Coordinates of C-alpha atoms and ligand atoms in Angstrom, one line a residue:
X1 CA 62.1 -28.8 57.5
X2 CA 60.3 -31.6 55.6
X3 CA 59.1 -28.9 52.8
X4 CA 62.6 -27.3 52.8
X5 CA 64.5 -31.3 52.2
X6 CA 61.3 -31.7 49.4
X7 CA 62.5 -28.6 47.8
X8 CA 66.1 -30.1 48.0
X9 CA 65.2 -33.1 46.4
X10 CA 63.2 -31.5 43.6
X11 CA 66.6 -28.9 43.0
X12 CA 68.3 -32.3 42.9
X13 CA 66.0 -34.4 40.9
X14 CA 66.5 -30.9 37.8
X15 CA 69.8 -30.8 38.3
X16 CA 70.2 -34.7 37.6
X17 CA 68.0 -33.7 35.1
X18 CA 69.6 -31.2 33.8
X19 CA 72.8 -33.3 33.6
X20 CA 71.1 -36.0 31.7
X21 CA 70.0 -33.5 29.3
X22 CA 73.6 -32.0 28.7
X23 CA 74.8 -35.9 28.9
X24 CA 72.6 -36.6 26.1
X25 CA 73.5 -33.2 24.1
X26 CA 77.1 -34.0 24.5
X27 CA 76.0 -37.4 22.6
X28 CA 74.2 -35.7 20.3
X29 CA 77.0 -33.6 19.5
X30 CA 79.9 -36.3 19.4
X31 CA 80.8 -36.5 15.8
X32 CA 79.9 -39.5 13.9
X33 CA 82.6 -42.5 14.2
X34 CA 85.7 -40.8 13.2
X35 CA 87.8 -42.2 9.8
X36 CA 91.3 -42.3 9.8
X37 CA 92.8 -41.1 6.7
X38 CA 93.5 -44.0 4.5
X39 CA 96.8 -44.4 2.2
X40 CA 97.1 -47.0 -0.3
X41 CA 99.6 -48.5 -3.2
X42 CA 100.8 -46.4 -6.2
X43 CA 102.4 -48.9 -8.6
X44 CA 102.8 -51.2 -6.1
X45 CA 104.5 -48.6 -3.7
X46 CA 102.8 -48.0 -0.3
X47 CA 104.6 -44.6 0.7
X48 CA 103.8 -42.7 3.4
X49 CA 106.1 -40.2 6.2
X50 CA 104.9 -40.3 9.9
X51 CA 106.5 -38.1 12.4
X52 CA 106.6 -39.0 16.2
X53 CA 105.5 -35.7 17.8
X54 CA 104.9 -34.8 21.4
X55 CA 101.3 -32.6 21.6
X56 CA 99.8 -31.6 24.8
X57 CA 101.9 -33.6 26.6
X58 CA 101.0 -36.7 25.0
X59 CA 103.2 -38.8 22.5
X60 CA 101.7 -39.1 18.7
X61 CA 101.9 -40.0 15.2
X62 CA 101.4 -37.6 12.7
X63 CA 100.7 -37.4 9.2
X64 CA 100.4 -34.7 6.9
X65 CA 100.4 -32.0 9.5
X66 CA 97.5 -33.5 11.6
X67 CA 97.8 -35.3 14.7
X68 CA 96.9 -38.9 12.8
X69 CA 97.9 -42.5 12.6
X70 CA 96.5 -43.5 8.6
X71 CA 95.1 -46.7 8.1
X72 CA 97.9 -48.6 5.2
X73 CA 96.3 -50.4 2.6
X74 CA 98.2 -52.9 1.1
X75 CA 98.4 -56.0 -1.4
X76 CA 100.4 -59.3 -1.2
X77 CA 103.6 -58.3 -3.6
X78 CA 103.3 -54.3 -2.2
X79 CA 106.0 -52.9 -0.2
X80 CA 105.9 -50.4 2.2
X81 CA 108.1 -47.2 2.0
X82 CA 107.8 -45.6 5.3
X83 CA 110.0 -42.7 6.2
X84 CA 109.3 -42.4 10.1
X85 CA 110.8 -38.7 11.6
X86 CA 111.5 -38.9 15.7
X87 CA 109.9 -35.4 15.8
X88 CA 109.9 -36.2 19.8
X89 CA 111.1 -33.6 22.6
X90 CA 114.5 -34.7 23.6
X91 CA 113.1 -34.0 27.5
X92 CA 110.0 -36.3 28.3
X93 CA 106.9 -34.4 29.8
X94 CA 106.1 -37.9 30.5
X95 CA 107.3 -41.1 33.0
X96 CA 108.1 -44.4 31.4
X97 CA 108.3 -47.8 33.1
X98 CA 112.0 -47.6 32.5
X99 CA 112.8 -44.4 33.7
X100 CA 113.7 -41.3 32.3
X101 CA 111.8 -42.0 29.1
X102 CA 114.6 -41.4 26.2
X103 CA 112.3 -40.8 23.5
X104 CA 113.4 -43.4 21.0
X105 CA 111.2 -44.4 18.7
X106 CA 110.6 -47.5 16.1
X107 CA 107.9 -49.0 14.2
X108 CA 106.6 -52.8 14.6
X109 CA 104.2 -54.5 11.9
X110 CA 101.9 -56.4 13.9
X111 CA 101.5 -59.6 12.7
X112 CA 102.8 -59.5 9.5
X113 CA 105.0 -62.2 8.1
X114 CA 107.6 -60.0 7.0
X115 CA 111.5 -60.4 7.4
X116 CA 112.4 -59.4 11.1
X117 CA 115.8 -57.8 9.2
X118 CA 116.2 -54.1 8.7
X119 CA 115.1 -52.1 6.8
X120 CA 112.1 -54.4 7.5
X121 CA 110.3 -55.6 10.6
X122 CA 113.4 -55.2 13.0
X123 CA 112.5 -53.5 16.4
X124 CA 116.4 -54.4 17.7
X125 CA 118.6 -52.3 16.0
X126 CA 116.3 -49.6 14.5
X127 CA 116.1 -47.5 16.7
X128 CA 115.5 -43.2 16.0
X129 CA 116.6 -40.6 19.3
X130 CA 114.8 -37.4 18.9
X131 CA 116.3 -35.2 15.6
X132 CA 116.6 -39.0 13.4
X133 CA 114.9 -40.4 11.0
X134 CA 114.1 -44.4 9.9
X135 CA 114.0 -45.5 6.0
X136 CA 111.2 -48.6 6.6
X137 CA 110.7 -50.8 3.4
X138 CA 109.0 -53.5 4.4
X139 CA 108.0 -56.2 1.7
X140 CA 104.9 -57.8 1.2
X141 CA 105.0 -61.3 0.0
X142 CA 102.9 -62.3 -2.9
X143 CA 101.5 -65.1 -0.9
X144 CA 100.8 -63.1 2.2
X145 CA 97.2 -63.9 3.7
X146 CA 95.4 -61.0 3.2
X147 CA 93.8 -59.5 7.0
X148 CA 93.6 -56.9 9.4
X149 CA 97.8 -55.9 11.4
X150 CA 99.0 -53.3 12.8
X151 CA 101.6 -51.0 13.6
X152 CA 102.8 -49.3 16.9
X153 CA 106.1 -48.2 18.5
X154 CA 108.3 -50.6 20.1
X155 CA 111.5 -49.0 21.5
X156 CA 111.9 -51.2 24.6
X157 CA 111.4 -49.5 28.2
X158 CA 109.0 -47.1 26.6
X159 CA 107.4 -48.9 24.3
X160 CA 103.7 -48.8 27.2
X161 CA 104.4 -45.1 27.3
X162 CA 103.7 -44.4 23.6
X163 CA 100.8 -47.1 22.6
X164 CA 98.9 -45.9 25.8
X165 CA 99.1 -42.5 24.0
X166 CA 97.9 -43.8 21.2
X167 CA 101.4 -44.4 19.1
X168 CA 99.5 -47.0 17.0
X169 CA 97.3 -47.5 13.5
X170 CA 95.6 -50.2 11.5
X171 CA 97.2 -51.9 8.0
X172 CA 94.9 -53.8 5.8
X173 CA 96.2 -56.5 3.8
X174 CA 93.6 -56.6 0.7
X175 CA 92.2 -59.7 -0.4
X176 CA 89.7 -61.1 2.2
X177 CA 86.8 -61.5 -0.5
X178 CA 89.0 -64.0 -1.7
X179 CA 88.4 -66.3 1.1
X180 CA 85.0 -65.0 2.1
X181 CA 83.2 -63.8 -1.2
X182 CA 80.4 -61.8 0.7
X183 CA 82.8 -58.9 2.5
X184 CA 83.2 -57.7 -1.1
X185 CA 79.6 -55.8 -1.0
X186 CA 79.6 -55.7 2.1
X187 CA 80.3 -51.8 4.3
X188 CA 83.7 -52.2 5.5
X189 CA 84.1 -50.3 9.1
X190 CA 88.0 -50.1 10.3
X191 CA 88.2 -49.7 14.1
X192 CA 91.1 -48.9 16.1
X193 CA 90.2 -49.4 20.1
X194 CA 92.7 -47.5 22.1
X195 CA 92.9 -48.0 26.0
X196 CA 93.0 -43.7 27.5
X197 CA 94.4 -43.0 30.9
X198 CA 92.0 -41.4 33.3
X199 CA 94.4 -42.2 36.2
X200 CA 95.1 -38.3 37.1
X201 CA 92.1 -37.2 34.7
X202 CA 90.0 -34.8 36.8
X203 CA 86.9 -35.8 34.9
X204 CA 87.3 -39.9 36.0
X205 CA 84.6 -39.9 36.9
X206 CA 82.3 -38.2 34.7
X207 CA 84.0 -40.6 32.0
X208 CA 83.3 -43.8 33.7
X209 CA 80.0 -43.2 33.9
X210 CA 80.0 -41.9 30.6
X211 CA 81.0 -45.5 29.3
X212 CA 78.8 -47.1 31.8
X213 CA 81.1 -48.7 33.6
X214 CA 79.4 -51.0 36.8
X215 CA 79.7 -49.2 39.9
X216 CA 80.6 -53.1 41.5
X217 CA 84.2 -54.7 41.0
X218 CA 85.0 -56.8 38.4
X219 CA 87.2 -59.4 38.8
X220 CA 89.9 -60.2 41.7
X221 CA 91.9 -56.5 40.7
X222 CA 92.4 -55.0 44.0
X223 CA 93.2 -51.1 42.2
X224 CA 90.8 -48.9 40.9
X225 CA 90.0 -48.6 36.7
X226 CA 92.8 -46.5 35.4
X227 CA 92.0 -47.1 31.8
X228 CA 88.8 -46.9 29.5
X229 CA 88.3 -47.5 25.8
X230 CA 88.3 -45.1 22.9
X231 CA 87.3 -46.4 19.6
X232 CA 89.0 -44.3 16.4
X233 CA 90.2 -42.1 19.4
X234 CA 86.6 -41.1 20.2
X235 CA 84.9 -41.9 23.6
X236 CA 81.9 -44.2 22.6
X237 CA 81.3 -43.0 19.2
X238 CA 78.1 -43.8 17.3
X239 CA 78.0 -46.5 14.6
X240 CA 75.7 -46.2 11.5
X241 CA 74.4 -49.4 10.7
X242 CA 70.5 -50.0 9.1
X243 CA 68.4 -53.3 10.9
X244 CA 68.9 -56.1 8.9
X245 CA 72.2 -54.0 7.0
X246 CA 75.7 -56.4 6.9
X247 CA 78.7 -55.3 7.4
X248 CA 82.3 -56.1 7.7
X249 CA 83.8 -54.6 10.8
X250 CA 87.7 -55.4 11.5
X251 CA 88.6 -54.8 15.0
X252 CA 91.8 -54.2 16.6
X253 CA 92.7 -54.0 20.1
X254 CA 95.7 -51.4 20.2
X255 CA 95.4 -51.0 24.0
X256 CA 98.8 -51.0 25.6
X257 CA 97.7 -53.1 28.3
X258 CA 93.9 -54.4 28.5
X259 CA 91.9 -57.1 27.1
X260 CA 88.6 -57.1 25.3
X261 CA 85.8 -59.6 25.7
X262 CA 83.7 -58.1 23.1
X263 CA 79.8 -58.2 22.6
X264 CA 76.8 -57.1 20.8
X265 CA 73.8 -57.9 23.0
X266 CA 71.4 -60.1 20.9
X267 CA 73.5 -60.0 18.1
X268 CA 76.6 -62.4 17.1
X269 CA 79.8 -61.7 15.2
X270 CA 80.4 -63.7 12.0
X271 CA 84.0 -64.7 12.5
X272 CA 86.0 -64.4 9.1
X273 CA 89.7 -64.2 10.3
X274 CA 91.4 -63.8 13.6
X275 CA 94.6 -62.4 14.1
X276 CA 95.1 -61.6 10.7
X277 CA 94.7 -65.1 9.2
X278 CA 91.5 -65.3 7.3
X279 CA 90.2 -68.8 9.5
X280 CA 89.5 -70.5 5.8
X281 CA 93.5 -70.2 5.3
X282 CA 94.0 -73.6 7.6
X283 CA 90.7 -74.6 7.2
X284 CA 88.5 -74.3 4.0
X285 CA 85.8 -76.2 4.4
X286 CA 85.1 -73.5 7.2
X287 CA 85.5 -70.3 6.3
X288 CA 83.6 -68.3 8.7
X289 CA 82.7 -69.0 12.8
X290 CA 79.7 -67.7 14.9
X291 CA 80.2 -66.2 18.2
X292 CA 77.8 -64.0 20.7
X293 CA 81.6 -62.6 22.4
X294 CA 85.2 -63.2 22.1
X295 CA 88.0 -62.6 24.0
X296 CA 90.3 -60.4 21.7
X297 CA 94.1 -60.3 23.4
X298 CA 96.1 -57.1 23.6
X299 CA 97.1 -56.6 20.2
X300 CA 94.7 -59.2 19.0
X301 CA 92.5 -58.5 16.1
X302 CA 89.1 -59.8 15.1
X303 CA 87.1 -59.2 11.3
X304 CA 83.5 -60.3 11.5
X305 CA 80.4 -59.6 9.8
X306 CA 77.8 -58.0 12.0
X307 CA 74.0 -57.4 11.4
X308 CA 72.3 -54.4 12.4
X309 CA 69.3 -54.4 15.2
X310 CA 65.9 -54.7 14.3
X311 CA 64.3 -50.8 14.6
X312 CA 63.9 -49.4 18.0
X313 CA 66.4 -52.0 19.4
X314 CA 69.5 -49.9 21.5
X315 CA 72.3 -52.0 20.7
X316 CA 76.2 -51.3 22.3
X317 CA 78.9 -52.8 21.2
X318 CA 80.8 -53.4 24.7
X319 CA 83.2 -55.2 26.3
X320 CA 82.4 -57.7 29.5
X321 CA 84.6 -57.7 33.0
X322 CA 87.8 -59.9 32.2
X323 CA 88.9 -61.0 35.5
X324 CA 92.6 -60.6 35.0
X325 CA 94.0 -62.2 37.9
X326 CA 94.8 -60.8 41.8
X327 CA 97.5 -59.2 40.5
X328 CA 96.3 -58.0 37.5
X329 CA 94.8 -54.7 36.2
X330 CA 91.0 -53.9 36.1
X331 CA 89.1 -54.4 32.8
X332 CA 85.7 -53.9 33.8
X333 CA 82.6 -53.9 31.5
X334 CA 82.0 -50.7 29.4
X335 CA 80.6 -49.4 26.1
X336 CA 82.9 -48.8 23.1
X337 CA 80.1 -48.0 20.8
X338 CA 76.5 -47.4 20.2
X339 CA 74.7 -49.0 17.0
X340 CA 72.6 -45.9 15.7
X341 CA 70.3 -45.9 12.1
X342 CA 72.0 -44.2 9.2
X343 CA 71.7 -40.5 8.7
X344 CA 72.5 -38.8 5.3
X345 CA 75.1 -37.1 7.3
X346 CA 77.6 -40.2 7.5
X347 CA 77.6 -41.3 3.7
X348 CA 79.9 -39.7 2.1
X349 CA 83.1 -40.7 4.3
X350 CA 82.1 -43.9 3.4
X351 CA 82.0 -43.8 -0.2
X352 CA 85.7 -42.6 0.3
X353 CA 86.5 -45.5 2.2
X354 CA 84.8 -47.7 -0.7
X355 CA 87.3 -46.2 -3.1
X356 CA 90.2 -47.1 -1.5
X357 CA 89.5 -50.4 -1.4
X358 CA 91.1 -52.9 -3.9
X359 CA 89.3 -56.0 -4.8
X360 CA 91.7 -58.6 -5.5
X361 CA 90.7 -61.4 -7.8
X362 CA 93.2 -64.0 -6.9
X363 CA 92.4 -67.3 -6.3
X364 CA 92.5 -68.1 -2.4
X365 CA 95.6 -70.1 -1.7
X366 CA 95.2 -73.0 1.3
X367 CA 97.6 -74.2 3.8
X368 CA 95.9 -76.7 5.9
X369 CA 97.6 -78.7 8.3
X370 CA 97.6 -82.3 9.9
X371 CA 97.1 -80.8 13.5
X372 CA 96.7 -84.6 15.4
X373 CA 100.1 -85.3 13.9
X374 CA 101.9 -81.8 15.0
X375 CA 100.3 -82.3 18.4
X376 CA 101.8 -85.6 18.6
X377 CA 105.4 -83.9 18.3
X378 CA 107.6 -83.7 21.5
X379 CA 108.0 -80.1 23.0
X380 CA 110.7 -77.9 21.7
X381 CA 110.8 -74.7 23.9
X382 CA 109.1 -74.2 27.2
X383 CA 108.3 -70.4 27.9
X384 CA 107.5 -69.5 31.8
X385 CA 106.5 -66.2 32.6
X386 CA 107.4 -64.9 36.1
X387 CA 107.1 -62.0 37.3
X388 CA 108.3 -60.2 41.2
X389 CA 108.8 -56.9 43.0
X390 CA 111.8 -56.2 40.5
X391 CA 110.6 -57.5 37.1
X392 CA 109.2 -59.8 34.7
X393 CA 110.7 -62.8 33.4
X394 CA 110.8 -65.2 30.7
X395 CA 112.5 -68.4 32.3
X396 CA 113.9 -66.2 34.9
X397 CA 115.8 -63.6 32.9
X398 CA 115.3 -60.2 32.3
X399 CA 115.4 -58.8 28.7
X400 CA 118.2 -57.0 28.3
X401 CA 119.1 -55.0 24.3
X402 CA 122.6 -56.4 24.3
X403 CA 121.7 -60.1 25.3
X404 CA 122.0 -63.4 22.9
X405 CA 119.0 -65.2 21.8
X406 CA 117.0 -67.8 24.5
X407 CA 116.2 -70.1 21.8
X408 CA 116.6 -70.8 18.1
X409 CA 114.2 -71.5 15.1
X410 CA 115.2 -73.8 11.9
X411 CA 113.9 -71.8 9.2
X412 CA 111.2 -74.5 7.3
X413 CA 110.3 -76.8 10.5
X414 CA 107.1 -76.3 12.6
X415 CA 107.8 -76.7 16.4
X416 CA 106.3 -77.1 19.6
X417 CA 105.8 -74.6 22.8
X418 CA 104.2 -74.6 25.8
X419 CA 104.2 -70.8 27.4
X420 CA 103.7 -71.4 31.2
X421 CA 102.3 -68.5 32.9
X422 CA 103.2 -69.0 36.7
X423 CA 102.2 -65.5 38.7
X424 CA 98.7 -64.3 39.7
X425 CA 97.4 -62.0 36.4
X426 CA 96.9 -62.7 32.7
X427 CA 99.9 -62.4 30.3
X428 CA 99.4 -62.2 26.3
X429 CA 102.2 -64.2 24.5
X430 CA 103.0 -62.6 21.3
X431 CA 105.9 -63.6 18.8
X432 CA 107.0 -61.5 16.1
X433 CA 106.4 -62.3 12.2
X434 CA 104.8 -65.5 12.6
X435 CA 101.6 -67.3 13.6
X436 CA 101.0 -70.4 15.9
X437 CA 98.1 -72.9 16.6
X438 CA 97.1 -72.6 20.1
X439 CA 95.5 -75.6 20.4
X440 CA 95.2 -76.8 24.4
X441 CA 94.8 -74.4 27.8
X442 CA 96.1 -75.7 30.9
X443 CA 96.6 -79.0 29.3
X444 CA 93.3 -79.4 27.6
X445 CA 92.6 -79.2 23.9
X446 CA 90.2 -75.7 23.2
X447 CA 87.1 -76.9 21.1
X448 CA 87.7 -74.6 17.9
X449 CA 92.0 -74.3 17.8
X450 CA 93.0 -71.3 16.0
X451 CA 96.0 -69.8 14.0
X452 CA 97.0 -66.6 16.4
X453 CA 100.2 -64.1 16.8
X454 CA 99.0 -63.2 20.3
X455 CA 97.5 -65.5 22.7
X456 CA 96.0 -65.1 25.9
X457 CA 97.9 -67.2 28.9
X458 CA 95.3 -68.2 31.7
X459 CA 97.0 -67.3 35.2
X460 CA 98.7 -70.5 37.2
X461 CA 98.3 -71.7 34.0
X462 CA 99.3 -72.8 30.3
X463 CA 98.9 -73.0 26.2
X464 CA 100.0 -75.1 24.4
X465 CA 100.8 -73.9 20.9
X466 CA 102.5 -75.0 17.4
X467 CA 104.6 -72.2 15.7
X468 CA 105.0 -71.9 11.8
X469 CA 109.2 -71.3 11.2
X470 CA 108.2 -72.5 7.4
X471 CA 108.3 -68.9 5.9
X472 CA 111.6 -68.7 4.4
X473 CA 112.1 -64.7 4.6
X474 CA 111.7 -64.8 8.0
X475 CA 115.2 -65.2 8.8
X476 CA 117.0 -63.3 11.2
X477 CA 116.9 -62.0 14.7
X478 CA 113.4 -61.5 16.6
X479 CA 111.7 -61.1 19.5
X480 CA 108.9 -62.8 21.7
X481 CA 107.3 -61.2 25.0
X482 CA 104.1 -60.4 26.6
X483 CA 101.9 -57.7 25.2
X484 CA 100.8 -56.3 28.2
X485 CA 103.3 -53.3 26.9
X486 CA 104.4 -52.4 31.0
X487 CA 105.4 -55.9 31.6
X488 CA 107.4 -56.1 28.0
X489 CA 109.3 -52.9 29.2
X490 CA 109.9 -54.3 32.2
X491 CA 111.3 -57.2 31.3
X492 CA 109.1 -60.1 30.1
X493 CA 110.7 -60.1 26.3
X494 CA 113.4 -62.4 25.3
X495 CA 115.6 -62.9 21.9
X496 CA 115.0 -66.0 19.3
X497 CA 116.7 -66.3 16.7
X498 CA 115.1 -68.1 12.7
X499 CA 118.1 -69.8 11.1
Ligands
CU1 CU1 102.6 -59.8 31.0

């Protein structure tokens, strides 16, 4: 009996490792960091044609006959020409959060302070049902900040379905050596994280372990992890990076629903611009911040300069446990990436990305602001987020297509909002087209405030933020809500209007 449970054990003990061995093959053979195809300006033309396409059950963007969302490269003064084809079934394969999903589709540029008019940056009325086909032309002002945006779908009621599938992609406004002279030599690494289902994946568990996600809880969540993090739409891809090496690695969360808290263990992140807003735009004499991990919003984006571990040192970029409220979702700890040593292999897809980079030799333009006397403003607008077994609110309404705005904006004034978040989970705010200061939580000013289009609201709690109406193209119709996509879809979106 003993000799035959011995002889278990030992079957066991080759078996586990056996699996370690095929664990570790399957790392050796994942493909290096994968690099989105990258499409820049022809005489000051960006011009690209996406499709929306349904493949293997799974919404997608694709471009050129691959299943691919490019990364647009753009300067301030470019426009982007963007013919987007609704190449979806007219039948969903898939449930939405407003059920049946329709299969509309539109695009929304992250971040960017673009008119919120159409043919532009307008999510209300364009709109594409299977068979139809948007004319985007979206203009870049010459003064834009340059940074890291992005775009994703945003047809409201199904707007969770199709980022959680991946319906998103990075732009890059060019410029940021202008404001931080170093990124200019510097190995520039683009990386898209995308939250993946593994609710009904057979292989949950293999992939949770795969990620190394902690077998304990994190957080007051009371479901199980549904979601875990793909980086380029590869499950913990390698990173080349030498010891000692620099480079300039521009992060964006496009999870539909999930929050980052990102780290490299022993090494820090050299904050350059948040959000898309180089942090020497408001502030010059301080062009860059050092951090050891940030908290990076759904939708959020972070550019930092990171160094590479010293030889022998196994370093993971991860993310910690967010605790995201009793009635939030679980965002445990897990690895997006590992930090591996360069092999010949990966060089040449970088050279390409070199190319397609344009240096722009402009002279920085400043904007910065007399933050003790905007605090000192009255409140304008109070946002409270609610949320109950029927919904989500915004100062107890429902978003609805056909309703009027909540609030106005005089086009040229800065004004002042608090966004009260009264239920039990965390709730990104996010306005369209423009940036705000969020300069106190739950009353109390933050330490290092900072220009942001998404901002994380602390459950049973509040921010306190000043918004920047002084662009005067952004005129129009527009939109604010939460960016936890489900919760938008659902509800937690409301109307403003810049006049
Ligand atoms: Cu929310």
């Amino acid at each position: 009996m003993v000799n035959h449970r011995t002889r278990l054990r030992s079957l066991f003990r080759l078996l586990a490792g056996a699996q370690m061995f095929i664990a570790a093959w399957g790392c050796a053979q994942t493909i290096s960091l994968p690099q989105s195809p990258q499409v820049g300006a022809k005489n000051r033309v960006v011009s690209l044609t996406l499709h929306a396409v349904n493949e293997n059950g799974k919404d997608a963007f694709a471009f050129e006959g691959k299943t691919v969302a490019p990364v647009i490269r753009a300067s301030p003064g470019d426009v982007l020409k963007i013919t987007y084809i609704n190449d979806l079934p007219a039948k969903s394969p898939e449930s939405c959060a407003i059920n049946p999903c329709m299969e509309m589709t539109n695009l929304h540029f992250h971040g960017l302070s673009v008119s919120p008019g159409a043919p532009q940056d307008d999510v209300l009325t364009m709109l594409a049902k299977p068979g139809q086909t948007l004319h985007y032309s979206v203009r870049i002002p010459r003064d834009h900040p340059p940074g890291l945006f992005w775009y994703h779908t945003h047809p409201h009621g199904e707007s969770h379905r199709q980022v959680l599938d991946g319906m998103s992609g990075a732009i890059v406004i060019e410029g940021m050596e202008r404001y931080v002279p170093e990124v200019k030599g510097l190995r520039e690494r683009v990386l898209v994280v995308r939250g993946r289902s593994i609710e009904h994946d057979p292989n949950a568990h293999t992939l949770r372990r795969d990620v190394d996600i902690p077998a304990h809880a994190c957080g007051g969540e009371a479901e199980a992890v549904e979601e875990i993090f793909t980086v380029n739409g590869a499950l913990r891809p390698p990173i080349e990076i030498a010891p000692e090496e620099r480079q300039f690695w521009r992060i964006v969360n496009a999870s539909a629903d999930r929050y980052l808290n990102l780290q490299l263990a022993g090494q820090t992140f050299e904050i350059v611009a948040l959000d898309g807003m180089p942090l020497a735009f408001h502030d010059p004499k301080n062009p860059t911040r050092t951090a050891d991990h940030l908290l990076v919003a759904p939708a959020g984006r972070v550019e930092a300069i990171v160094t590479g571990p010293s030889p022998g040192a196994h370093v993971s970029l991860r993310t910690l446990c967010v605790d995201t409220g009793r009635d939030g979702d679980p965002n445990p700890e897990m690895v997006l990436a590992d930090l591996v040593p360069p092999s010949s292999s990966q060089s040449g897809t970088d050279q390409a990305s070199e190319q397609a980079r344009a240096i722009d030799s402009r002279p920085p333009l400043y904007k910065p602001v007399n933050l003790a006397s905007l605090e000192k403003t009255k409140l304008n607008f109070t946002v409270t987020f609610t949320e109950d077994k029927n919904g989500f609110y915004i100062n107890g309404r429902k978003f609805a297509m056909d309703e009027s705005p909540m609030t106005s904006a005089r086009v040229g004034t800065y004004e002042h909002w608090r966004i009260v978040n009264r239920t039990a989970e965390l709730h990104p705010f996010h306005i369209h087209q423009v940036h705000f200061l969020a300069y106190a939580e739950n009353g109390v000013q933050v330490p290092h405030p900072v220009w942001l289009d998404t901002v994380n609201v602390p459950y049973d709690g509040s921010v306190d933020v000043i918004l920047d109406f002084t662009n005067p193209i952004i005129k129009g119709m527009s939109v604010f809500h939460c960016h936890l996509l489900n919760h938008e879809d659902k509800g937690m979106m409301a109307k403003i209007l810049f006049k």
